[in-house]
XYZ file of C-alpha atoms in Angstrom:
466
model
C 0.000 0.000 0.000
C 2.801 2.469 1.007
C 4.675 1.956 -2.196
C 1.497 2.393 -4.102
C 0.809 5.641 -2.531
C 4.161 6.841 -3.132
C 4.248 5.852 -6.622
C 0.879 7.355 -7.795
C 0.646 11.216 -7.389
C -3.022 11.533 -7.322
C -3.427 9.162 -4.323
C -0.725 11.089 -2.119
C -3.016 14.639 -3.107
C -6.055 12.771 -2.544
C -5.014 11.900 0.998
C -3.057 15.305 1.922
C -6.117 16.765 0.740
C -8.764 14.330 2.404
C -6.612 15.111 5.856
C -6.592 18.682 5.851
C -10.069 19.100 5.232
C -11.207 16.958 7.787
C -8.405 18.377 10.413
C -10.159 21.961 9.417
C -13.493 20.808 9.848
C -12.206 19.426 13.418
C -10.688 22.821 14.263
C -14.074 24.760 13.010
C -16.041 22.632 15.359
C -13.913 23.071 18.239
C -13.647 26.902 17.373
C -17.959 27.407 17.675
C -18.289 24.814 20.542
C -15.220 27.057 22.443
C -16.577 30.756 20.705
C -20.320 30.046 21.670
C -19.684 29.874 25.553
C -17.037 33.232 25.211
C -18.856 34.955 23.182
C -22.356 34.549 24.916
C -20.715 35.680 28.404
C -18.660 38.654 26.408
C -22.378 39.325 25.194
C -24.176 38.576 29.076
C -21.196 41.276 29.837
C -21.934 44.011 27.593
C -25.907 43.996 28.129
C -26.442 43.431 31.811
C -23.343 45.816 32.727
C -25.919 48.952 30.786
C -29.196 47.428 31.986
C -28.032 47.103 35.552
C -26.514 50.229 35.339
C -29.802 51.578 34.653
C -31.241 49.392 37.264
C -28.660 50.580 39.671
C -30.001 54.354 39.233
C -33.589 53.057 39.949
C -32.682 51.316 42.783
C -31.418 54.263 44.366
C -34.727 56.348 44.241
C -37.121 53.474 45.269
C -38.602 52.275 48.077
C -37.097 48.744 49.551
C -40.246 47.091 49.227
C -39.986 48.758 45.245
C -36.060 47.176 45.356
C -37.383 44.156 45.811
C -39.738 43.672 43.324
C -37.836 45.489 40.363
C -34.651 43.144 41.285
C -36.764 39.975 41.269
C -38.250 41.402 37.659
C -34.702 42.196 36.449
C -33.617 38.411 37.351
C -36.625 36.985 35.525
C -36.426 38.948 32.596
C -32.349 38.135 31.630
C -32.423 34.849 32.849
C -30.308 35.889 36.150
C -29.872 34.838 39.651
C -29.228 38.398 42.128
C -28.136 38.133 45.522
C -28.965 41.132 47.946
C -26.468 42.036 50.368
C -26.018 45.182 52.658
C -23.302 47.440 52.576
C -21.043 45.280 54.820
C -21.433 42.449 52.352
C -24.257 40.119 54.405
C -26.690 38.163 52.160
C -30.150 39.371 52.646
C -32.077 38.229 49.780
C -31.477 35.977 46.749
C -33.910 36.968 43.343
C -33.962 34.750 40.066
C -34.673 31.229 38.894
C -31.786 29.946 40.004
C -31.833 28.712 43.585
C -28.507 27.342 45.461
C -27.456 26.914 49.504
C -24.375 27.634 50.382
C -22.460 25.827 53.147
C -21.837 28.390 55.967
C -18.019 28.204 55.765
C -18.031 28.458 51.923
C -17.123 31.644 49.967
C -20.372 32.841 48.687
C -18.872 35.803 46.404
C -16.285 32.739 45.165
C -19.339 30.160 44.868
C -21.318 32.368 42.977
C -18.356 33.330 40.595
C -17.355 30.209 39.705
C -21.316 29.817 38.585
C -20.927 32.532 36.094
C -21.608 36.093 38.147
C -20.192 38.526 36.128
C -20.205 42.149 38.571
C -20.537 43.386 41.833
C -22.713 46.959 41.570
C -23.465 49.172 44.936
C -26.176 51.107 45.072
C -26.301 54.409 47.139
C -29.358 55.405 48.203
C -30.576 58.713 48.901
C -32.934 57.883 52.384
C -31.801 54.796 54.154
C -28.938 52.222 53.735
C -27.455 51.664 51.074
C -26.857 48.305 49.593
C -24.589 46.007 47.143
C -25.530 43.595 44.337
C -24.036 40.504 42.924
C -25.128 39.813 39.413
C -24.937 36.178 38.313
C -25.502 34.901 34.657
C -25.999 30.734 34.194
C -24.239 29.456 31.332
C -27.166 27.247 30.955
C -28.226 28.748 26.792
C -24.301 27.894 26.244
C -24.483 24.473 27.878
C -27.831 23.861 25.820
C -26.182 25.496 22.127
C -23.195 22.907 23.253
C -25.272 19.935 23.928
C -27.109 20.306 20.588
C -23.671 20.534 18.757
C -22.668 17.328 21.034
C -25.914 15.506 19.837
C -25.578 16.691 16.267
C -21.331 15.406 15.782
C -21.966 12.146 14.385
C -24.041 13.560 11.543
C -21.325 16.595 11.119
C -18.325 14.318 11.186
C -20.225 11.923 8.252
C -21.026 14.979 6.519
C -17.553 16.547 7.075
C -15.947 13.274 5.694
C -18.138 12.733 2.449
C -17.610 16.417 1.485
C -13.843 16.122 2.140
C -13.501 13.284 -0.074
C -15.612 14.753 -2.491
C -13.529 17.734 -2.726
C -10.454 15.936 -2.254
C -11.207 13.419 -5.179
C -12.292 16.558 -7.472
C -9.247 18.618 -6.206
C -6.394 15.600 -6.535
C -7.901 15.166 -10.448
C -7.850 18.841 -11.275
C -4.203 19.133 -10.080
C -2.736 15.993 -11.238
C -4.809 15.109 -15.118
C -3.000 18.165 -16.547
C 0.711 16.481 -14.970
C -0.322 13.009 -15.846
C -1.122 14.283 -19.485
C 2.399 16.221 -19.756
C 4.010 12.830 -17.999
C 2.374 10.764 -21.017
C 3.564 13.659 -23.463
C 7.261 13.387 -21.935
C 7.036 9.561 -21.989
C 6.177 9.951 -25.741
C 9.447 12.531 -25.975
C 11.873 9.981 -24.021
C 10.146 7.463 -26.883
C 10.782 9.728 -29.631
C 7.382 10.333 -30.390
C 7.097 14.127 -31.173
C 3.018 14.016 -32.055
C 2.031 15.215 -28.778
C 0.800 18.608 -30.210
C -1.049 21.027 -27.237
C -1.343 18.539 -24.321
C -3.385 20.571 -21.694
C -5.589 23.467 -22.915
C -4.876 25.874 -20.276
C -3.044 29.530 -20.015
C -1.476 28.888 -16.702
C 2.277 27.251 -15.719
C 0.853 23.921 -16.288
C -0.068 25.000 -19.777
C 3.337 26.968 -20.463
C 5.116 24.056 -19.377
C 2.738 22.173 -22.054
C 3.346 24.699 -24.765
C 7.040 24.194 -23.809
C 6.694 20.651 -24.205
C 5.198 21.210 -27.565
C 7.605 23.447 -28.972
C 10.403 20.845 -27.696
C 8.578 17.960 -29.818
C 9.207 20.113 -32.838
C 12.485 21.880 -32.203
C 13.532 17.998 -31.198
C 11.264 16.631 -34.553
C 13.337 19.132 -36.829
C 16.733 18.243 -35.424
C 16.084 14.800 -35.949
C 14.929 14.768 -39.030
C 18.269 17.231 -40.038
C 20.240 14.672 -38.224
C 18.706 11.511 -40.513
C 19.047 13.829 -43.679
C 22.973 14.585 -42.179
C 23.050 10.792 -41.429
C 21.749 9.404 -44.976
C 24.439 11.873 -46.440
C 27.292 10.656 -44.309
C 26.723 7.178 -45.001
C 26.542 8.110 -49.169
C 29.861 10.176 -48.864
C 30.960 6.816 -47.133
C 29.956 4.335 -49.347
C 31.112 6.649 -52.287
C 34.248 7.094 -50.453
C 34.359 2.651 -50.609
C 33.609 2.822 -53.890
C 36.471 5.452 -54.865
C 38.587 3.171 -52.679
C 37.500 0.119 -54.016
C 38.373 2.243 -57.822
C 41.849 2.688 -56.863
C 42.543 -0.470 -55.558
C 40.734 -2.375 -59.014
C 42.959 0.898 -60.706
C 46.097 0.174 -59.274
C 45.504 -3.802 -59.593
C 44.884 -3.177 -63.286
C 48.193 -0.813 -63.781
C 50.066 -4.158 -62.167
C 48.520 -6.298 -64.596
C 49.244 -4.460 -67.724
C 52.558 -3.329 -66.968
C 53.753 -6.846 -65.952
C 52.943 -7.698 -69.400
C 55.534 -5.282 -71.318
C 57.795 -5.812 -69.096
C 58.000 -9.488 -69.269
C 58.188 -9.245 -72.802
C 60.917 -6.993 -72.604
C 62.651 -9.165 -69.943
C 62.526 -12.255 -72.738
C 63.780 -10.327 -75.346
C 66.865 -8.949 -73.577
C 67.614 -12.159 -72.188
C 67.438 -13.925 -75.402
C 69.420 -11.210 -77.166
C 72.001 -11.656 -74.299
C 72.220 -15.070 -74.670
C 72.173 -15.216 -78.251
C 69.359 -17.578 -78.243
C 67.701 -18.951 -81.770
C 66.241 -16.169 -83.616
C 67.482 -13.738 -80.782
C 70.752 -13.482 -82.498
C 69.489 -10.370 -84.680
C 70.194 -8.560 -82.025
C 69.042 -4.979 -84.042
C 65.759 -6.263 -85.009
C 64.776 -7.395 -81.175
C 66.306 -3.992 -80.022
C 63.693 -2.177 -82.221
C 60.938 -4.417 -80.678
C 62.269 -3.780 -77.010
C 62.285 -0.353 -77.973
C 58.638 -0.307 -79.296
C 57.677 -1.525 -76.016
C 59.332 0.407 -73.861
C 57.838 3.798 -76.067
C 54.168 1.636 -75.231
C 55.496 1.554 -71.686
C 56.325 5.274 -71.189
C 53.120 6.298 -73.077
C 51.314 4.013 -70.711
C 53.158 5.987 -67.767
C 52.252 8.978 -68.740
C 48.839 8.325 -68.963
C 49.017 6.543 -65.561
C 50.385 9.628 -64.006
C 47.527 12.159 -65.906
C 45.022 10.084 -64.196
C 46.676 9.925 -60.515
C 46.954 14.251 -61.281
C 43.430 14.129 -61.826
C 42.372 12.239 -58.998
C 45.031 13.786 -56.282
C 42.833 15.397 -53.636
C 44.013 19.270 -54.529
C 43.507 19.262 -58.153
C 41.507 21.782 -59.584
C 40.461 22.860 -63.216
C 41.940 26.261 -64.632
C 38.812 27.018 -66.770
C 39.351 29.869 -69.700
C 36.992 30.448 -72.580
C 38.351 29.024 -76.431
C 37.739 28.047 -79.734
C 37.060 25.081 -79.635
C 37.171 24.859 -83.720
C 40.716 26.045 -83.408
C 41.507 23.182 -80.971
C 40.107 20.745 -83.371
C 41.742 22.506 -86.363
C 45.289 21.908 -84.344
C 44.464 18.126 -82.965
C 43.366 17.539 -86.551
C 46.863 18.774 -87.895
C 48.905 16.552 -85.414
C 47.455 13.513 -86.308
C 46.858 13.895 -90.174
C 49.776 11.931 -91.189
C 49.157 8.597 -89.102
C 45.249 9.136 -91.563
C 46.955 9.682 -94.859
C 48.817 7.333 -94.334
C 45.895 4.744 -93.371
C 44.050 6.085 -96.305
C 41.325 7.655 -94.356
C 38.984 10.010 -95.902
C 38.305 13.129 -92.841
C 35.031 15.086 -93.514
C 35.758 18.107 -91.377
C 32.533 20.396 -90.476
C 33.442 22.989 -87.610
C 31.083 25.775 -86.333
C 33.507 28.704 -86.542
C 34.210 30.682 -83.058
C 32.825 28.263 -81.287
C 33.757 29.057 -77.875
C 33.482 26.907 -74.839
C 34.984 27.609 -70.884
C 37.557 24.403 -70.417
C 40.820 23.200 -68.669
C 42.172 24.140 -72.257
C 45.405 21.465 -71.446
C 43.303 18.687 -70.099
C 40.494 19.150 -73.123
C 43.463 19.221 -75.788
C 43.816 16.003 -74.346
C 40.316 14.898 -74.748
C 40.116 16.301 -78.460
C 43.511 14.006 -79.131
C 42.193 11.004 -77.650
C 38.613 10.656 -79.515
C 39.921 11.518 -82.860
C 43.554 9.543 -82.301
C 40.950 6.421 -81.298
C 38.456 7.224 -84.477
C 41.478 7.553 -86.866
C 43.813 4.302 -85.233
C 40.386 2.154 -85.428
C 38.822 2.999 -88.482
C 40.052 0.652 -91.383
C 42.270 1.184 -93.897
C 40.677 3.383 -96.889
C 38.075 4.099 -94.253
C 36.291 7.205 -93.251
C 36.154 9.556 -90.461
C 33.419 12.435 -89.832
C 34.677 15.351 -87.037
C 32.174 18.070 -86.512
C 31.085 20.890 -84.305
C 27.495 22.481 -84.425
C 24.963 23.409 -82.545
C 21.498 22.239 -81.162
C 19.100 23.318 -79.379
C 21.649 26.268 -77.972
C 24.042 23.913 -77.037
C 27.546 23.444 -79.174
C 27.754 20.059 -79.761
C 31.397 18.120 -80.434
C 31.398 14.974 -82.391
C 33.563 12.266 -83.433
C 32.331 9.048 -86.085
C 34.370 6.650 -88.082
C 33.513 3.198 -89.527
C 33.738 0.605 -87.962
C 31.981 -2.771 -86.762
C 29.421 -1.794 -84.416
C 29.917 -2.618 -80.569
C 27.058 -4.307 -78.485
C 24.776 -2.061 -76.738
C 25.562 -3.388 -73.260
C 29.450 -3.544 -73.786
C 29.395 0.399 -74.716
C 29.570 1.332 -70.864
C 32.827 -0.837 -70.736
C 34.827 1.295 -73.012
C 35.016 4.062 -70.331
C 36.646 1.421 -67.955
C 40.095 1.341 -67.122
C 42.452 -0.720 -69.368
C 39.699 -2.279 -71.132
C 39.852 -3.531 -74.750
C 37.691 -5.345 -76.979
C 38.911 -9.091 -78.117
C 39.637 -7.831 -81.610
C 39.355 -3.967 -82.407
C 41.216 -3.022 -79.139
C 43.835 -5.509 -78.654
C 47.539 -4.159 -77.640
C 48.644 -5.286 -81.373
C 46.627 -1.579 -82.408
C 48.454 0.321 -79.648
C 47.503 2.088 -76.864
C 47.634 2.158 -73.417
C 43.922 1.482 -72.770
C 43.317 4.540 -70.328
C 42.135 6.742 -73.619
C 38.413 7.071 -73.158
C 38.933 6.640 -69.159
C 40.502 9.605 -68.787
C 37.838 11.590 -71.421
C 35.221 10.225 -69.383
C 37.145 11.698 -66.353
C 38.277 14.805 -67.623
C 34.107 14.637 -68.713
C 32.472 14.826 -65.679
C 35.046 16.889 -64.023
C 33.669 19.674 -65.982
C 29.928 18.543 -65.764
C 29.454 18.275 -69.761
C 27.123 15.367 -70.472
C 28.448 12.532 -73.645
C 27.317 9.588 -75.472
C 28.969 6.868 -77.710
C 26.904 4.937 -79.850
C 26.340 2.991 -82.756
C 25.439 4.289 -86.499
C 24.882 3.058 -89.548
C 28.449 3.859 -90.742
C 30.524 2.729 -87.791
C 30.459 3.825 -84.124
C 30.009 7.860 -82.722
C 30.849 10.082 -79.629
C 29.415 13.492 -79.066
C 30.155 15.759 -76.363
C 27.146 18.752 -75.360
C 28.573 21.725 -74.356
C 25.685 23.087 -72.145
């Protein structure tokens, strides 16, 4: 029971409140039963000290035979016992209702005191003796007002009781629903439910503190939700920072792979040539190959290194506005030989002053690498088709040249590191198979959108400048 009480506020307010009540109603009781016997004597007081005042001067003009009769009057009228004495103090005659014998040896001034007399008045007389009176009032209306309270108690405490729990049980639920509904609402908080929107209607403390709740639910609502939105970007920087991991490491394992090849081939040749083995004895003819290698080595270095500038953590672009016709016009220059000498047919259209904001070194590079590819893998006698136009306000760059169309779903592999095809993109046509995965990174770097595809004539790339 005591741990129930102490765990349930209502009950401990209910009691407190139950208690006090009834402990007031028992100190309001005992206040009238004490009050009603004070204040009827202060009252008994007050009147019969003017009255017999007034009596007093009477007295004093009378006849004793009138004394007599007026005093016995006086007594019957307020209820009063008078006792007669002579100037020396001697009883003579007692007047009222209220009759009593007093043993010789006993006090009768004391006696009568103790009974409720309230004066002692003398009254001078102007012919004959003159003469004191003791005025006595009976607490018997106080003794009756306290015996009807007396006879009345058991009804007043039942009465007392069932209106001090009734008050108690409305009291206890008026203080304590409005905490019990902002103990749920906190209960919901500590949950991290944050619906608890205005839980007491009220414009005092309690319903400040509720409004304060409230406003917590949302200020705590928004931060969580900024915290899930800060928490779901995290864990995407993270798993893209796995993935660029994971790119380096597949990067890096590739670079090992391909260069391993080279150099073992270069390893066999010089030891063949050293040891003058079979057709290793033409020493100048294997020194051309190992040198042929060693140029596909260093070209594959160099593109190695481009991409680890490109990736390193403080690159940035230098962007500057060009021609990009004049870029094409100067790529197109470089390589014209390697086509003429291929046979290759270039159908040149460039939009004149066409000028885009690039890294004008790293987009050179770009430029070189999609028409070097189009011219090294376009057949013999073949054709290639380089232009630069625009549509739909955009300048558009594009590169086509015949060749055996690739499968749709092996076009996304082209952009990949080191890849090459079984036939077209073997090492026996060159190249260090980085090309188009540095265009693609050089690409998005800048933010320009591309796309390789197939055509009727061979296979395209075109690059919107937007």
């Amino acid at each position: 029971m005591k741990k129930y009480i102490k765990e349930h506020l209502g009950v401990k307010i209910f009691l407190l409140t139950a208690v006090l009540l009834l402990t007031v109603s028992g100190l309001a009781y005992g206040m009238v039963a004490f009050g009603v016997s004070k204040s009827y004597l202060a009252e008994l007081d007050d009147s019969l000290d003017k009255s017999t005042q007034n009596l007093v001067s009477q007295l004093s003009e009378v006849s004793e035979q009138e004394m007599g009769t007026m005093l016995k009057m006086f007594a019957l009228e307020y209820s009063l016992s008078i006792t007669l004495m002579d100037e020396n103090g001697k009883e003579l005659q007692s007047f009222g209702q209220i009759e009593y014998k007093l043993d010789p040896k006993t006090d009768s001034e004391k006696s009568q005191i103790s009974k409720g007399i309230t004066k002692t008045y003398f009254v001078d007389r102007k012919e004959g003796s003159d003469y004191q009176i003791l005025i006595f009032g009976t607490k018997q209306r106080t003794n009756a007002a306290l015996d009807s309270l007396n006879r009345i108690l058991p009804a007043l405490i039942i009465i007392a009781f069932l209106i001090s729990l009734i008050i108690a049980v409305f009291y206890s639920r008026y203080v304590t629903n409005p905490i019990l509904v902002l103990s749920r609402a906190s209960k919901k908080l500590a949950d991290l439910d944050f619906q608890i929107q205005r839980p007491v209607n009220r414009s005092d403390e309690i319903g400040i503190l509720g409004e304060n709740l409230n406003r917590l639910a949302e200020g705590l609502e928004e931060a969580l939700d900024e915290l899930k939105e800060k928490n779901l970007l995290l864990q995407r920087d993270i798993m893209r920072e796995k993935q660029m991991e994971q790119q380096q490491l597949d990067f890096f394992s590739a670079v090992s792979h391909e260069l391993k090849t080279p150099v073992t081939v270069l390893k066999g040749q010089l030891q063949g040539m050293l040891y003058r083995v079979g057709g290793y004895k033409d020493r100048d003819k294997y020194l051309r190959r190992s040198y042929e290698v060693v140029n596909s080595m260093d070209d594959m270095i160099k593109e190695i290194l481009s991409v680890a500038r490109i990736k390193s953590s403080g690159f940035a672009l230098s962007r500057v506005t060009i021609a990009l016709d004049k870029i094409v016009q100067g790529v197109i220059h470089n390589l014209e030989d390697i086509a003429i000498n291929k046979g290759l047919q270039l159908h040149i259209e460039l939009l004149e002053q066409a000028g885009v904001t690039v890294d004008k070194a790293l987009f050179e590079k770009v430029i070189s690498n999609l028409i070097g590819n189009a011219i090294k893998y376009t057949p013999d006698n073949g054709s290639v088709w380089i232009r630069i136009f625009r549509e739909g306000g955009n300048i558009i760059f594009s590169v086509e040249n015949e060749s055996e169309n690739i499968p749709e779903a092996e076009i996304p592999q082209l952009f990949d590191a080191f890849y090459r095809r079984d036939k077209s993109r073997s090492r026996k046509t060159g190249g260090s198979g980085l090309g188009l995965y540095i265009v693609k990174m050089i690409l998005e770097l800048h933010g320009f959108a591309y796309q390789f595809y197939n055509t009727e004539h061979g296979v395209a790339i075109k690059i919107i400048f937007s």
